[in-house]
Tab-separated table of C-alpha atoms in Angstrom:
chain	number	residue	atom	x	y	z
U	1	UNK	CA	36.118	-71.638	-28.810
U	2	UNK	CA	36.705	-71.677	-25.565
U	3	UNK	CA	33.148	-72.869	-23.223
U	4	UNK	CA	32.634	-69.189	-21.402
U	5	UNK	CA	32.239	-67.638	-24.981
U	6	UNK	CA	30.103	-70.430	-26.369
U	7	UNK	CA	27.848	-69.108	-23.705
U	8	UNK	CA	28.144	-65.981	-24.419
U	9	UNK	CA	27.167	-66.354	-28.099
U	10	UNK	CA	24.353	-68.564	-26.939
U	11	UNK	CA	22.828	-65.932	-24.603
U	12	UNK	CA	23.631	-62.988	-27.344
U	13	UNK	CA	21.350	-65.128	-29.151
U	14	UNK	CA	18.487	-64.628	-27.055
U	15	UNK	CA	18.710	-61.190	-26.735
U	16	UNK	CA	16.844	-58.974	-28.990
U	17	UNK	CA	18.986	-56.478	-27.990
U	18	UNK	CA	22.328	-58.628	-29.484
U	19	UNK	CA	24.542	-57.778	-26.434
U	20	UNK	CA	24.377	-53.706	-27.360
U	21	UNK	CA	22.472	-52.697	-23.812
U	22	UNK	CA	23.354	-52.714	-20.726
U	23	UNK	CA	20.542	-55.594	-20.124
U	24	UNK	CA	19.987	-58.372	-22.440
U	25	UNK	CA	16.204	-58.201	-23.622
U	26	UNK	CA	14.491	-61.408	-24.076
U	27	UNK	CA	11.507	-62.627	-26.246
U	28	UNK	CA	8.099	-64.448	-25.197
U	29	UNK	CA	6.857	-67.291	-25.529
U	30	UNK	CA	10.161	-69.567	-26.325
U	31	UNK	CA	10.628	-70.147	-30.234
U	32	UNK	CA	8.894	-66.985	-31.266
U	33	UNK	CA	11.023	-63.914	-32.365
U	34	UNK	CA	10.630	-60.825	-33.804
U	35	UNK	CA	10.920	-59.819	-37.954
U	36	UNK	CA	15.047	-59.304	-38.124
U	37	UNK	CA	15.640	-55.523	-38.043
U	38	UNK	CA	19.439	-53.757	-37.180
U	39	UNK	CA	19.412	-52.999	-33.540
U	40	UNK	CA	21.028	-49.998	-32.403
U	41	UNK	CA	20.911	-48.722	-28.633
U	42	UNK	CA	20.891	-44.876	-30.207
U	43	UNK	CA	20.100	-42.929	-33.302
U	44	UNK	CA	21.507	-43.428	-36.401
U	45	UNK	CA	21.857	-40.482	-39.500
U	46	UNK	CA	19.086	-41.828	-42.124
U	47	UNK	CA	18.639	-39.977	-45.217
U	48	UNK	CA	17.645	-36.192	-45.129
U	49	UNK	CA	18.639	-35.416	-41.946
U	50	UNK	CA	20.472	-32.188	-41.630
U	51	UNK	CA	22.498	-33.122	-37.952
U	52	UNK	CA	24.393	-36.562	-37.665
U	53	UNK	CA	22.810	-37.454	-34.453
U	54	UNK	CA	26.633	-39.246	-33.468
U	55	UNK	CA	27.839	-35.491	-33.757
U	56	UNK	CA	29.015	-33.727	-30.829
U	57	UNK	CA	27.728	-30.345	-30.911
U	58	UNK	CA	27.361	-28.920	-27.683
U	59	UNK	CA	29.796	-27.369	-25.397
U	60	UNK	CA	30.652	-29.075	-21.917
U	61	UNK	CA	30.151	-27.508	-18.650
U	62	UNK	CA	33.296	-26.315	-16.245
U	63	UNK	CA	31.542	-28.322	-12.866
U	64	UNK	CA	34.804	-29.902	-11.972
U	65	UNK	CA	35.542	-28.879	-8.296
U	66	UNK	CA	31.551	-29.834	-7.279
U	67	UNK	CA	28.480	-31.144	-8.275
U	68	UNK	CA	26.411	-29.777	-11.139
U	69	UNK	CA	23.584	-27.592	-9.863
U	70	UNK	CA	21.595	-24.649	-11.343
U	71	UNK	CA	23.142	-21.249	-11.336
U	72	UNK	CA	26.938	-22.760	-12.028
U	73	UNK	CA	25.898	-25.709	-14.516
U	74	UNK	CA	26.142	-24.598	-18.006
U	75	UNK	CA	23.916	-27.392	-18.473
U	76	UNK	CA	21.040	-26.778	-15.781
U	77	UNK	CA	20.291	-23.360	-16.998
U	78	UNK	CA	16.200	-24.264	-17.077
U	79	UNK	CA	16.928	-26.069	-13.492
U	80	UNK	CA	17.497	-29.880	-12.296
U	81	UNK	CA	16.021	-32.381	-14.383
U	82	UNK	CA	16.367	-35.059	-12.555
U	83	UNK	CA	15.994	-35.713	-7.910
U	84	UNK	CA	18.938	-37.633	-5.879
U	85	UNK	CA	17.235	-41.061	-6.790
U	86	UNK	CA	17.238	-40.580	-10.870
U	87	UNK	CA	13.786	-39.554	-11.265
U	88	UNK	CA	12.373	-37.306	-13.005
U	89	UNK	CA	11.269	-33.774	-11.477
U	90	UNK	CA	8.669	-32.564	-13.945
U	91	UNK	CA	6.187	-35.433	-14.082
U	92	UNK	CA	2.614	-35.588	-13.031
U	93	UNK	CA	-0.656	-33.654	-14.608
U	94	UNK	CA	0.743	-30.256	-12.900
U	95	UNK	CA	3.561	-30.620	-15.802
U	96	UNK	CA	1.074	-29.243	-18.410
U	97	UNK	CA	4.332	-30.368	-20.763
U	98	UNK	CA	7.138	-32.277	-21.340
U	99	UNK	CA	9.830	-29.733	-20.567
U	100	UNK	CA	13.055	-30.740	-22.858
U	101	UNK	CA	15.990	-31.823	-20.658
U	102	UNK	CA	19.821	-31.156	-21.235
U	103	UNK	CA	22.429	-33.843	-19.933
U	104	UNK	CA	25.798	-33.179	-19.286
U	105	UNK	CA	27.792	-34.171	-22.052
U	106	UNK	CA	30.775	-36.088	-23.442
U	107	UNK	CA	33.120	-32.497	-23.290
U	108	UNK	CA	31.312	-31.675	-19.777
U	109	UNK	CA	34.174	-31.836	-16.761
U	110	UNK	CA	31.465	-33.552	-14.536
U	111	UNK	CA	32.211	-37.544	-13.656
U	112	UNK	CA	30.038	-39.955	-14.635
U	113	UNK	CA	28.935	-40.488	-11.758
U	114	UNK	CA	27.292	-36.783	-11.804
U	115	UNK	CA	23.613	-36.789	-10.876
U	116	UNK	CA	22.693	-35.374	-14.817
U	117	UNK	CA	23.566	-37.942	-16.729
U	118	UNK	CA	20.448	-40.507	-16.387
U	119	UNK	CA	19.346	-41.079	-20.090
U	120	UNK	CA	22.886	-41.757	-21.087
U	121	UNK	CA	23.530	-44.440	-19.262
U	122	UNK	CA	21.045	-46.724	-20.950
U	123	UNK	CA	18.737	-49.687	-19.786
U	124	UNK	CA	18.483	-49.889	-16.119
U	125	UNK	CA	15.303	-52.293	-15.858
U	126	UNK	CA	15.003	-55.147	-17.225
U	127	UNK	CA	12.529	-55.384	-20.607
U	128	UNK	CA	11.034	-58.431	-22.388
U	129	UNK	CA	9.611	-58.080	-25.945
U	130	UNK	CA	6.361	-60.166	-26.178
U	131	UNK	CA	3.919	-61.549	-28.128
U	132	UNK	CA	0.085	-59.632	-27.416
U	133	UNK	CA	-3.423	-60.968	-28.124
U	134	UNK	CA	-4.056	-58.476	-30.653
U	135	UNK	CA	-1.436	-55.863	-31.382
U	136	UNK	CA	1.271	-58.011	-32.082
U	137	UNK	CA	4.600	-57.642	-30.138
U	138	UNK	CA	4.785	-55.343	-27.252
U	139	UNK	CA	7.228	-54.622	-24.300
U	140	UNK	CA	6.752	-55.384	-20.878
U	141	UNK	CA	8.952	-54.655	-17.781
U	142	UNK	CA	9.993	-57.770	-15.910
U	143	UNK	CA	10.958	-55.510	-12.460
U	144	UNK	CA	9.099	-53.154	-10.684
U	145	UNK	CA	10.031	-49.506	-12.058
U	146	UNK	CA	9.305	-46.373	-10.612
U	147	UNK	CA	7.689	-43.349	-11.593
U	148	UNK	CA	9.812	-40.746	-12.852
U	149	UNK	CA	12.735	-43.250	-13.204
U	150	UNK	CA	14.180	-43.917	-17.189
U	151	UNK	CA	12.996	-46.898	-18.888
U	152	UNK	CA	14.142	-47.261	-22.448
U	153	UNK	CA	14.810	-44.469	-25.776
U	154	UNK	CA	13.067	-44.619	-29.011
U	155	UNK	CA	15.744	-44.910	-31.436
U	156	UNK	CA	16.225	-45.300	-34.998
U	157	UNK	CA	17.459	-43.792	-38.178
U	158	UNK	CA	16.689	-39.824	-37.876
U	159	UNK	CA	14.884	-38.503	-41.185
U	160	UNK	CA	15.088	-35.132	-43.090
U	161	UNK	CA	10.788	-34.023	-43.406
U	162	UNK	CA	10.466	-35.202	-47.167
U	163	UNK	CA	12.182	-38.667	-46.424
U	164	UNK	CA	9.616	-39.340	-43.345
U	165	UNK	CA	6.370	-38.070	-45.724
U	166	UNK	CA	7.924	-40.454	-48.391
U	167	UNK	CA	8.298	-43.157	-46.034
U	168	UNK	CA	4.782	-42.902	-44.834
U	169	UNK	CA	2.897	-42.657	-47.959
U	170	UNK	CA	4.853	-45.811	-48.991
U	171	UNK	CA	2.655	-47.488	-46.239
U	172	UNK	CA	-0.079	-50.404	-46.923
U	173	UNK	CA	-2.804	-50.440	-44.170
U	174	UNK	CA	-1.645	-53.567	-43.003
U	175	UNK	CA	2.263	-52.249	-42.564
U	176	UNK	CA	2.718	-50.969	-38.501
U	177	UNK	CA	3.932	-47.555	-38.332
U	178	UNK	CA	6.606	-46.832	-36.584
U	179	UNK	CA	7.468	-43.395	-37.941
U	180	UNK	CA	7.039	-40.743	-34.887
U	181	UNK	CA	7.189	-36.592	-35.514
U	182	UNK	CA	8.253	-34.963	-32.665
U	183	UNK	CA	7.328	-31.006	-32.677
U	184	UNK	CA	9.203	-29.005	-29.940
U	185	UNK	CA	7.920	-25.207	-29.541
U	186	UNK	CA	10.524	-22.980	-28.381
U	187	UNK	CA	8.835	-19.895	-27.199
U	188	UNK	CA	7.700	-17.981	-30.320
U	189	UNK	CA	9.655	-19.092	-32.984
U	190	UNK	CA	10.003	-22.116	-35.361
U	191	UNK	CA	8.931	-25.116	-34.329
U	192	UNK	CA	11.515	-27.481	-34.253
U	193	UNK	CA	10.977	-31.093	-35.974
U	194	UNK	CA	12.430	-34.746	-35.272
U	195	UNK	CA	11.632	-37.596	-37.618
U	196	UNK	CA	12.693	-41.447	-36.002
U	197	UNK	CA	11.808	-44.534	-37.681
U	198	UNK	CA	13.071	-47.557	-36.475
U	199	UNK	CA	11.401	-49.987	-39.141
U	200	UNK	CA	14.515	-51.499	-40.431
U	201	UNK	CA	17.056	-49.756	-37.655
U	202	UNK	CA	15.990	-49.101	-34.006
U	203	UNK	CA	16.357	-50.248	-30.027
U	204	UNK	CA	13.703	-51.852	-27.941
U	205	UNK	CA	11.390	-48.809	-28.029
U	206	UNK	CA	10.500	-49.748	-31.395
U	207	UNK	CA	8.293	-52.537	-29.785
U	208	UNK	CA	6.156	-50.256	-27.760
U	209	UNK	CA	2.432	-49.981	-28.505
U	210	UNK	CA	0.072	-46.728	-28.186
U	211	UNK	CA	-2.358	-46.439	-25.056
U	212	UNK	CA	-4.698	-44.051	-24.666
U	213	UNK	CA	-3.856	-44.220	-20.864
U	214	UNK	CA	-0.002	-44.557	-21.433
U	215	UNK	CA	2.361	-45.845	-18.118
U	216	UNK	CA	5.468	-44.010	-20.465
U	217	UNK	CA	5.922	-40.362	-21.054
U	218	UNK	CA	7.875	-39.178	-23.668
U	219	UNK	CA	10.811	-36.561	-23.053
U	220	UNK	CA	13.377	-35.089	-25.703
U	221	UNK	CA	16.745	-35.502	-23.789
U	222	UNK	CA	19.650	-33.685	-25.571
U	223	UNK	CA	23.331	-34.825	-24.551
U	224	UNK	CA	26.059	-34.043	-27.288
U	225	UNK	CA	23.839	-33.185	-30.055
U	226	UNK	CA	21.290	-31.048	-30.848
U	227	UNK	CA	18.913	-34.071	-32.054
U	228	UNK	CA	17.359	-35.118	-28.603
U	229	UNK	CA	17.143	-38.548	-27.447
U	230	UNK	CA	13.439	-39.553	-27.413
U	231	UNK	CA	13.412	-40.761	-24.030
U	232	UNK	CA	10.249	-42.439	-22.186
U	233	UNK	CA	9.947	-42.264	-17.981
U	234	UNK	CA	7.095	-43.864	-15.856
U	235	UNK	CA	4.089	-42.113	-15.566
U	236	UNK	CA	3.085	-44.162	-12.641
U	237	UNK	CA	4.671	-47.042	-11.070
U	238	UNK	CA	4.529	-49.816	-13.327
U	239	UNK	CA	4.369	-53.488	-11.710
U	240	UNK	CA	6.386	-56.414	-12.703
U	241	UNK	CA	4.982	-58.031	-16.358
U	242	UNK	CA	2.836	-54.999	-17.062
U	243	UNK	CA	2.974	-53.552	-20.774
U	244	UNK	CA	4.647	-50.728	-21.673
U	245	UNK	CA	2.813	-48.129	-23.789
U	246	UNK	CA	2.765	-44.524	-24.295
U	247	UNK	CA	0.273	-42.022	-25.840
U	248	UNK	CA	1.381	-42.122	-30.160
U	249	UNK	CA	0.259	-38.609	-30.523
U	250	UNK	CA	2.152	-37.000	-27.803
U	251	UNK	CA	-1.255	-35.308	-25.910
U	252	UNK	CA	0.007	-36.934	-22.621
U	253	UNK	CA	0.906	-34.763	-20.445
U	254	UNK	CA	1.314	-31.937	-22.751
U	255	UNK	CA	-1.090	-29.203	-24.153
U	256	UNK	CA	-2.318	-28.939	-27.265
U	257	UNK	CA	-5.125	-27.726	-29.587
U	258	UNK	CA	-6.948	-31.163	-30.257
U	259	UNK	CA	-7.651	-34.617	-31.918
U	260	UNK	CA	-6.554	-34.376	-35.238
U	261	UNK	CA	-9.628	-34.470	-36.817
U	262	UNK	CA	-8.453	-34.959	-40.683
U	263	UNK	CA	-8.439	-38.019	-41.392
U	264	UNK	CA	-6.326	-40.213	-43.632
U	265	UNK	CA	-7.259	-40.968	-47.206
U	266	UNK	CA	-9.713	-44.377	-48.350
U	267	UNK	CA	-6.731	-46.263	-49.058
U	268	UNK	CA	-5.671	-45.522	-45.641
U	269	UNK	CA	-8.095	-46.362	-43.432
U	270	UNK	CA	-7.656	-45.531	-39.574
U	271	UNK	CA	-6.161	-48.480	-37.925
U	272	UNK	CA	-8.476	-49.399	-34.420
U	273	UNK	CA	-7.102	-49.180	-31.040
U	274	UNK	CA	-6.933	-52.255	-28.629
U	275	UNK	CA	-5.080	-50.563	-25.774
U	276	UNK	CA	-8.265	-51.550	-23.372
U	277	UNK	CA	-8.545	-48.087	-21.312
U	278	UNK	CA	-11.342	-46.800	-20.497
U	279	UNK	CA	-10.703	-43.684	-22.260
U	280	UNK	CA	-9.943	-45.886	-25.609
U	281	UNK	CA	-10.431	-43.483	-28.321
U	282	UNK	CA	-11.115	-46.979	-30.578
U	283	UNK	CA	-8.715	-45.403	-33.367
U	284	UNK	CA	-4.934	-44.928	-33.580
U	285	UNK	CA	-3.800	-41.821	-33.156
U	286	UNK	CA	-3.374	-40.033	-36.795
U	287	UNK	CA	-0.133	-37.497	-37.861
U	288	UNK	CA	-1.966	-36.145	-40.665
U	289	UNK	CA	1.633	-33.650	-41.621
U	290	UNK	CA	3.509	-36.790	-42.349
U	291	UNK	CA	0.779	-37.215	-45.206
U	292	UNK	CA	0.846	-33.756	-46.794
U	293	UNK	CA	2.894	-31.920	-49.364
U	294	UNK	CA	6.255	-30.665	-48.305
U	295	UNK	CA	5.398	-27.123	-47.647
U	296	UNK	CA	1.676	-27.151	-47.100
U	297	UNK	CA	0.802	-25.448	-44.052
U	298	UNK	CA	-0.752	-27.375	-40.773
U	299	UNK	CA	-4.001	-26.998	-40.085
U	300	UNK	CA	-3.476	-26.484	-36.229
């Protein structure tokens, strides 16, 4: 084996990632690494889902002679996601909500070089997986980052409702949780449901730990199929070594009807926060539908 891919082996190695982003991602302190899980930079089908995330199911837009921009981008129809520098436009408390963004896709007649394709491009920053005081591994940027600029996905093998219930009920109370339902609303009519766990199969996100004053916010980003992307911006800038979090129950930044106030069972007791903010709400945030019956109606 020739010495340049000795090296290369030796640095895939040390990347958590395994060579499969566009940045390696490293591990603190030396000689400690994480439990061995099957990284993948995007979603992966996992039993019961009804879309094959890898499936290209939207159409392309015909921007070939200029730039995509609202009014002629098939894509842009709710407006411009993103400004000239990659960042995104709806951030801030004014937001109310994460408004869901559409990419131009693989069929779209755009470049890549076209100023709506940000998600799909992958790592940009730098990220280090590391060992916390008291919540066990986090992730922490190693470069200054931006508000409104892209920092990583939460990917993992996308689950049909019964299989993510099943999942979860399978839990001990010492076993992390990494199962996350995302609920889109879509004007008045069905609300539309993503499960992603990346226990056993997932990216960097995976790593990320809940604050109850999050840096991160969460946006579904859909580029060739209809399951989004679960993709997390800056909130804020975020400074060189600081922790990446974002909010577990999705209230940041977005509207909704209140705390989940039913709480799990006695042999699941409610796991206590150690994010540090001054708003700590001392708990874990608690997705009481990934508990129920198939079918049984939520109680918001």
């Amino acid at each position: 084996m020739a010495a340049s891919e000795k090296e290369t082996e030796a640095l895939t190695e040390l990347d958590v990632a395994r060579g499969l982003e566009n940045l390696p991602v490293s591990a603190w302190p030396p000689g400690a690494w994480p439990a061995p899980f099957q990284y993948t930079p995007d979603h992966v089908l996992g039993p019961g889902a009804d879309v094959d995330p890898a499936e290209i199911t939207f159409p392309g837009c015909t921007c070939v002679a200029g730039p995509c921009v609202p009014g002629t981008c098939s894509c842009l129809r709710g407006g411009e996601h993103y400004d000239g520098g990659g960042r995104l436009r709806d951030l801030g408390s004014d937001a109310k909500h994460a408004r869901p963004v559409f990419e131009c896709n693989v069929l779209c007649g755009c470049g890549e070089r076209c100023g709506n394709r940000v998600v799909q491009r992958g790592l940009q920053f730098p990220l280090q997986v590391f060992l916390t005081e008291r919540k066990g591994w986090g992730l922490r940027a190693l470069e200054r980052i931006p508000a409104g600029r892209f920092v990583c996905e939460y990917a993992g093998e996308v689950l049909g409702p019964s299989e993510a219930r099943r999942r979860a009920r399978a839990q001990t109370a010492r076993d992390p949780n990494y199962i996350l339902a995302v609920r889109e609303h879509v004007g008045a009519g069905p609300v539309m449901e993503t499960f992603v766990d990346p226990t056993h199969v997932g990216n960097a996100g995976r790593f990320l730990n809940h604050s109850c004053e999050p840096n991160l916010l969460m946006i579904p980003v859909r580029v060739d199929s209809m399951v989004p992307k679960l993709a997390l911006f800056a909130a804020k800038d975020i400074l060189p070594g600081e922790e990446l979090s974002y909010d577990y129950s999705g209230r940041f930044l977005n509207q909704v009807d209140g705390e989940d106030k039913e709480g799990p069972d006695d042999e699941k007791p409610r796991k206590p926060c150690y994010c540090g903010a001054r708003s700590c709400g001392a708990f874990l945030p608690y997705d009481s539908s990934l508990f129920r019956t198939l079918g049984e109606p939520d109680s918001h």
